[in-house]
């Protein structure tokens, strides 16, 4: 029985006659092949990656498993359409907290059409992509009680500032989702989710190490998915935090060069998460800001201005 | 006695009635303050940086020492003009081999004017900045004999490919500058210059570590200067290799975010130099290419194309 995914936080979504991915009960995620080059590029990536002997095992786990393609009735009723059969990365979670972060200060690439480049560039400048090297595209988070749940609408993610992003990364591991706690979210799950040898930060650092060296693929406009299990945290168990890379419609050959655009954005995200772990209680704490050098006074004007 | 620098490889140069930097015999480099915001920003940067208690000593050495400003007769005869008084980083070298590499896939920044942004973007796309995360702006190198010397004209640096950049980074540490050796330069000084605890690579890695953490400055359109002493190498002594950052007319406040654009480009340069050390003899050696994953077959087309 195919159904619409319950826990999708970004990207094209099925339902209301729209084309989007489907899932089944045995942990598969069926992603319709996108039109034209996007679909063929994503398929080419999964085909290449899944049979590439140069991918270390510790890196392979950051990618959804790939089970080939299958022709299925499209979710928009447009008839049979080829779908990528992938691992449904959240199928085993009961209360999955999920954040989708598009990595890179540049989401376009030299080979794209001029029109596509200009549209991407505009969006990169309007969002935090350009300034932070990444942008949050969507998330859902369960609160301290099972009844609490927060999944902002698309509109929420337009025009976020650096501080909004800091706050979102804190809220994502907070036990208190109420509006009043906006300024100082109690990030009581920060260490369980972000820290430790199995935490998000350790996984991002492992990924970073690979990106410093790999010259096979350039992951343009690709997302890091951070997922953990709130159900387990509430029971006092380990968070089951995982990092996955998703969305490979714009992956390109590298020309023998590292993906410096992805790597730079990944390092920026790593720094944001590190700062939360350094000051888990209050991100506007002055001592914290000074330690991290952020309050340093540097005014870009002098003589002859 | 002020004079025109003998070993400048990029940037505005004095002479023929043009405005440019001057040097004296006691190791000072006098850089005329550029017009408008550029000049004031570079001054603001040197003032801020030189008195910033949060700069570690091992990082400070990567920047030219700053001795204040001085009003001097401009080199273009336009009258008295304020100059930055800086350390002349090549004053003690007899046969300095120098390469100037502008770091970052993006040389513009959000605060700049639309006109400036478009001009920079165009140049970033026309050069290797976009694809490699850096571009070579100039270099000079002495060969195995003192009479051999290569300092390409500005034109040489337009339209370089990734392979041209690989070759230039090999030629920079080669003992053989002749044209016939283009395909396989004998990079016999590669390990003396790039490798070892005092080599260029170790210094770039130290700089990288700082850039992963520092959230004080964004070094837009800034260059890494790599310098070593050919005279010493020919005598069998250590290369005296140093890395310096120069050109701070576009340095900005960071907004509490790491300089992911500079960091990404720096990591790419590090990878290029690492590859030379892995295969010093022949960069088209197939085994080398396969080891580094560069020859991996990934074709971005599949069904529905």
Short mmCIF file of C-alpha atoms in Angstrom, two decimals, chain A residues 12-292:
data_model
loop_
_atom_site.label_atom_id
_atom_site.label_comp_id
_atom_site.label_asym_id
_atom_site.label_seq_id
_atom_site.Cartn_x
_atom_site.Cartn_y
_atom_site.Cartn_z
CA UNK A 12 7.67 18.65 -3.77
CA UNK A 13 4.86 17.00 -1.83
CA UNK A 14 2.17 14.66 -3.08
CA UNK A 15 -1.47 15.29 -2.28
CA UNK A 16 -4.12 17.60 -3.74
CA UNK A 17 -3.39 16.18 -7.16
CA UNK A 18 0.28 17.13 -7.04
CA UNK A 19 3.26 15.01 -8.00
CA UNK A 20 5.37 13.95 -5.06
CA UNK A 21 7.04 10.97 -3.39
CA UNK A 22 5.23 8.01 -1.87
CA UNK A 23 6.20 5.49 0.83
CA UNK A 24 5.19 1.93 1.63
CA UNK A 25 5.06 -0.02 4.90
CA UNK A 26 8.35 -1.80 4.35
CA UNK A 27 10.62 1.23 4.52
CA UNK A 28 10.78 2.30 0.88
CA UNK A 29 10.57 5.85 -0.39
CA UNK A 30 9.40 6.21 -4.01
CA UNK A 31 10.61 9.45 -5.55
CA UNK A 32 9.15 10.30 -8.97
CA UNK A 33 11.91 11.04 -11.49
CA UNK A 34 11.82 14.75 -12.19
CA UNK A 35 11.42 16.00 -15.74
CA UNK A 36 14.36 16.29 -18.11
CA UNK A 37 17.90 16.60 -16.86
CA UNK A 38 16.99 16.74 -13.17
CA UNK A 39 15.50 13.27 -13.16
CA UNK A 40 18.19 11.74 -15.33
CA UNK A 41 20.94 13.36 -13.25
CA UNK A 42 19.50 12.09 -9.98
CA UNK A 43 19.18 8.60 -11.43
CA UNK A 44 22.72 8.79 -12.83
CA UNK A 45 23.98 9.84 -9.41
CA UNK A 46 22.29 6.99 -7.53
CA UNK A 47 23.46 4.49 -10.16
CA UNK A 48 27.02 5.79 -10.05
CA UNK A 49 27.20 6.18 -6.28
CA UNK A 50 25.65 2.83 -5.39
CA UNK A 51 28.23 0.94 -7.46
CA UNK A 52 31.22 3.22 -6.80
CA UNK A 53 33.99 1.20 -5.10
CA UNK A 54 35.70 4.40 -3.93
CA UNK A 55 33.01 5.34 -1.40
CA UNK A 56 34.10 4.38 2.13
CA UNK A 57 31.51 2.50 4.23
CA UNK A 58 31.46 5.19 6.89
CA UNK A 59 30.37 7.64 4.17
CA UNK A 60 27.87 5.39 2.42
CA UNK A 61 25.68 5.40 5.52
CA UNK A 62 25.07 9.15 5.03
CA UNK A 63 23.16 8.41 1.81
CA UNK A 64 19.74 6.75 1.46
CA UNK A 65 20.08 3.17 0.20
CA UNK A 66 19.12 2.85 -3.48
CA UNK A 67 17.04 -0.09 -4.74
CA UNK A 68 16.68 0.79 -8.44
CA UNK A 69 13.75 2.27 -10.29
CA UNK A 70 10.12 1.21 -10.58
CA UNK A 71 7.22 2.35 -12.76
CA UNK A 72 4.34 3.44 -10.51
CA UNK A 73 1.10 5.33 -10.88
CA UNK A 74 2.12 8.96 -10.25
CA UNK A 75 0.61 10.63 -7.18
CA UNK A 76 -0.89 13.39 -9.35
CA UNK A 77 -2.90 10.88 -11.37
CA UNK A 78 -0.94 11.60 -14.53
CA UNK A 79 -0.38 7.89 -15.14
CA UNK A 80 2.57 5.51 -14.87
CA UNK A 81 5.89 7.24 -14.17
CA UNK A 82 9.37 5.96 -13.23
CA UNK A 83 10.23 6.36 -9.54
CA UNK A 84 13.54 5.98 -7.74
CA UNK A 85 13.17 3.34 -5.02
CA UNK A 86 15.06 4.60 -2.00
CA UNK A 87 15.35 3.93 1.70
CA UNK A 88 12.68 5.77 3.67
CA UNK A 89 15.04 7.26 6.24
CA UNK A 90 12.33 8.04 8.82
CA UNK A 91 10.26 4.85 8.52
CA UNK A 92 11.37 3.50 11.88
CA UNK A 93 10.82 6.68 13.86
CA UNK A 94 7.73 7.25 16.03
CA UNK A 95 8.17 10.99 16.75
CA UNK A 96 10.82 12.01 14.20
CA UNK A 97 12.24 15.51 14.57
CA UNK A 98 13.58 16.45 11.14
CA UNK A 99 15.43 19.42 9.69
CA UNK A 100 16.23 19.88 5.98
CA UNK A 101 19.20 22.20 5.32
CA UNK A 102 20.28 23.05 1.79
CA UNK A 103 24.07 23.31 1.82
CA UNK A 104 26.22 25.78 -0.12
CA UNK A 105 26.33 29.55 -0.50
CA UNK A 106 25.76 28.94 -4.22
CA UNK A 107 22.97 26.59 -5.39
CA UNK A 108 23.70 27.06 -9.11
CA UNK A 109 26.53 25.70 -11.20
CA UNK A 110 28.39 26.89 -14.29
CA UNK A 111 26.77 24.38 -16.67
CA UNK A 112 23.21 25.57 -15.94
CA UNK A 113 21.18 27.88 -18.18
CA UNK A 114 21.54 31.62 -17.67
CA UNK A 115 17.91 31.85 -16.61
CA UNK A 116 18.32 29.12 -13.99
CA UNK A 117 21.53 30.73 -12.70
CA UNK A 118 19.84 34.12 -12.24
CA UNK A 119 16.86 32.60 -10.40
CA UNK A 120 19.09 30.62 -8.06
CA UNK A 121 21.39 33.57 -7.45
CA UNK A 122 18.40 35.74 -6.53
CA UNK A 123 17.14 33.14 -4.07
CA UNK A 124 20.61 32.60 -2.59
CA UNK A 125 20.84 36.34 -1.94
CA UNK A 126 17.32 36.56 -0.48
CA UNK A 127 17.87 33.65 1.90
CA UNK A 128 20.75 32.84 4.22
CA UNK A 129 22.51 30.72 1.58
CA UNK A 130 24.84 33.52 0.56
CA UNK A 131 25.59 34.84 4.05
CA UNK A 132 25.69 31.61 6.05
CA UNK A 133 26.59 29.08 3.37
CA UNK A 134 23.35 27.15 3.98
CA UNK A 135 19.62 27.67 4.36
CA UNK A 136 16.98 25.85 6.38
CA UNK A 137 14.29 24.61 3.98
CA UNK A 138 11.97 22.98 6.47
CA UNK A 139 11.70 21.21 9.81
CA UNK A 140 9.35 19.54 12.22
CA UNK A 141 9.92 19.10 15.92
CA UNK A 142 8.00 17.48 18.77
CA UNK A 143 8.03 19.22 22.13
CA UNK A 144 8.43 17.93 25.67
CA UNK A 145 4.88 16.63 25.65
CA UNK A 146 3.64 14.47 22.79
CA UNK A 147 0.89 16.99 22.05
CA UNK A 148 3.41 19.72 21.28
CA UNK A 149 4.47 19.83 17.65
CA UNK A 150 5.91 22.55 15.41
CA UNK A 151 6.17 22.37 11.63
CA UNK A 152 6.38 25.86 10.15
CA UNK A 153 4.82 26.65 6.78
CA UNK A 154 7.03 27.37 3.76
CA UNK A 155 6.57 31.12 4.32
CA UNK A 156 8.35 30.91 7.68
CA UNK A 157 11.63 30.11 5.96
CA UNK A 158 11.67 33.20 3.77
CA UNK A 159 13.78 36.04 5.08
CA UNK A 160 15.31 34.27 8.07
CA UNK A 161 18.25 36.13 9.62
CA UNK A 162 21.41 34.54 11.05
CA UNK A 163 19.90 34.88 14.52
CA UNK A 164 16.66 33.23 13.36
CA UNK A 165 18.75 30.30 12.13
CA UNK A 166 20.58 30.12 15.47
CA UNK A 167 17.22 30.07 17.22
CA UNK A 168 15.79 27.39 14.91
CA UNK A 169 18.81 25.14 15.51
CA UNK A 170 18.19 25.59 19.26
CA UNK A 171 14.44 25.06 19.05
CA UNK A 172 15.12 21.88 17.11
CA UNK A 173 16.66 20.37 20.26
CA UNK A 174 14.48 22.19 22.77
CA UNK A 175 11.91 20.77 25.18
CA UNK A 176 9.89 23.95 25.10
CA UNK A 177 8.28 25.06 21.85
CA UNK A 178 6.06 27.79 23.24
CA UNK A 179 6.30 31.21 21.67
CA UNK A 180 7.35 32.95 24.89
CA UNK A 181 10.57 31.00 24.98
CA UNK A 182 11.70 32.50 21.69
CA UNK A 183 14.58 34.47 23.13
CA UNK A 184 16.06 31.76 25.24
CA UNK A 185 14.88 28.29 24.34
CA UNK A 186 15.77 25.66 26.87
CA UNK A 187 17.92 23.54 24.62
CA UNK A 188 17.85 20.66 27.07
CA UNK A 189 18.30 18.00 24.40
CA UNK A 190 21.21 19.78 22.71
CA UNK A 191 23.88 17.47 24.06
CA UNK A 192 21.82 14.29 23.49
CA UNK A 193 21.20 15.16 19.84
CA UNK A 194 24.16 17.26 18.71
CA UNK A 195 26.96 16.03 21.00
CA UNK A 196 28.67 12.70 21.64
CA UNK A 197 30.33 10.14 19.41
CA UNK A 198 26.99 9.27 17.74
CA UNK A 199 25.64 12.82 17.71
CA UNK A 200 24.89 15.08 14.76
CA UNK A 201 28.11 17.08 15.17
CA UNK A 202 30.35 13.99 15.06
CA UNK A 203 28.55 12.83 11.91
CA UNK A 204 28.89 16.22 10.22
CA UNK A 205 32.60 16.25 11.07
CA UNK A 206 33.00 12.81 9.50
CA UNK A 207 31.26 14.04 6.39
CA UNK A 208 33.47 17.14 6.34
CA UNK A 209 36.61 15.03 6.38
CA UNK A 210 35.41 13.20 3.28
CA UNK A 211 34.52 16.44 1.50
CA UNK A 212 38.04 17.76 2.11
CA UNK A 213 39.31 14.91 -0.01
CA UNK A 214 36.68 13.61 -2.45
CA UNK A 215 36.91 14.87 -6.03
CA UNK A 216 34.23 12.69 -7.59
CA UNK A 217 31.00 14.63 -7.22
CA UNK A 218 29.88 18.23 -6.74
CA UNK A 219 26.70 18.21 -4.66
CA UNK A 220 24.98 21.32 -6.00
CA UNK A 221 21.77 22.28 -4.23
CA UNK A 222 21.86 19.16 -2.08
CA UNK A 223 20.42 18.96 1.45
CA UNK A 224 21.61 17.63 4.77
CA UNK A 225 18.74 16.00 6.65
CA UNK A 226 19.14 15.86 10.44
CA UNK A 227 16.78 13.40 12.11
CA UNK A 228 16.34 12.19 15.68
CA UNK A 229 13.70 10.33 17.69
CA UNK A 230 11.89 12.44 20.31
CA UNK A 231 10.07 9.37 21.62
CA UNK A 232 13.40 7.86 22.69
CA UNK A 233 14.63 11.07 24.30
CA UNK A 234 11.47 11.34 26.41
CA UNK A 235 12.14 7.81 27.65
CA UNK A 236 15.70 8.78 28.54
CA UNK A 237 17.18 6.68 25.72
CA UNK A 238 19.76 7.66 23.06
CA UNK A 239 18.41 10.09 20.46
CA UNK A 240 18.98 7.92 17.38
CA UNK A 241 20.29 11.02 15.61
CA UNK A 242 21.29 10.55 12.00
CA UNK A 243 22.56 12.77 9.20
CA UNK A 244 21.54 11.95 5.62
CA UNK A 245 22.29 13.67 2.34
CA UNK A 246 19.30 13.97 0.00
CA UNK A 247 18.32 15.57 -3.35
CA UNK A 248 20.83 14.83 -6.08
CA UNK A 249 19.11 16.33 -9.11
CA UNK A 250 21.99 18.79 -9.57
CA UNK A 251 25.00 16.63 -8.73
CA UNK A 252 27.78 17.06 -11.28
CA UNK A 253 31.12 15.60 -12.15
CA UNK A 254 33.81 17.38 -10.18
CA UNK A 255 36.53 17.89 -12.79
CA UNK A 256 38.99 16.62 -10.20
CA UNK A 257 38.29 19.46 -7.77
CA UNK A 258 36.83 19.17 -4.26
CA UNK A 259 33.31 20.52 -3.71
CA UNK A 260 34.54 23.71 -2.02
CA UNK A 261 31.05 25.22 -2.14
CA UNK A 262 29.44 22.36 -0.20
CA UNK A 263 32.44 22.05 2.12
CA UNK A 264 32.39 25.75 3.06
CA UNK A 265 28.68 25.65 3.88
CA UNK A 266 29.08 22.42 5.84
CA UNK A 267 31.87 24.00 7.93
CA UNK A 268 29.59 26.96 8.62
CA UNK A 269 26.77 24.69 9.81
CA UNK A 270 29.27 22.80 11.98
CA UNK A 271 30.30 26.09 13.59
CA UNK A 272 26.67 27.03 14.33
CA UNK A 273 26.07 23.69 16.06
CA UNK A 274 29.37 23.88 17.94
CA UNK A 275 28.34 27.25 19.34
CA UNK A 276 25.09 25.79 20.69
CA UNK A 277 27.07 23.10 22.50
CA UNK A 278 29.46 25.72 23.90
CA UNK A 279 26.58 27.80 25.30
CA UNK A 280 23.54 25.53 25.53
CA UNK A 281 21.55 27.68 27.93
CA UNK A 282 21.37 31.12 26.43
CA UNK A 283 22.64 32.11 23.06
CA UNK A 284 22.56 35.80 23.89
CA UNK A 285 24.85 35.29 26.86
CA UNK A 286 27.53 37.96 26.53
CA UNK A 287 30.38 35.80 27.77
CA UNK A 288 29.58 33.26 25.16
CA UNK A 289 29.53 35.83 22.40
CA UNK A 290 32.86 37.25 23.52
CA UNK A 291 34.46 33.83 23.74
CA UNK A 292 33.48 33.12 20.21
#
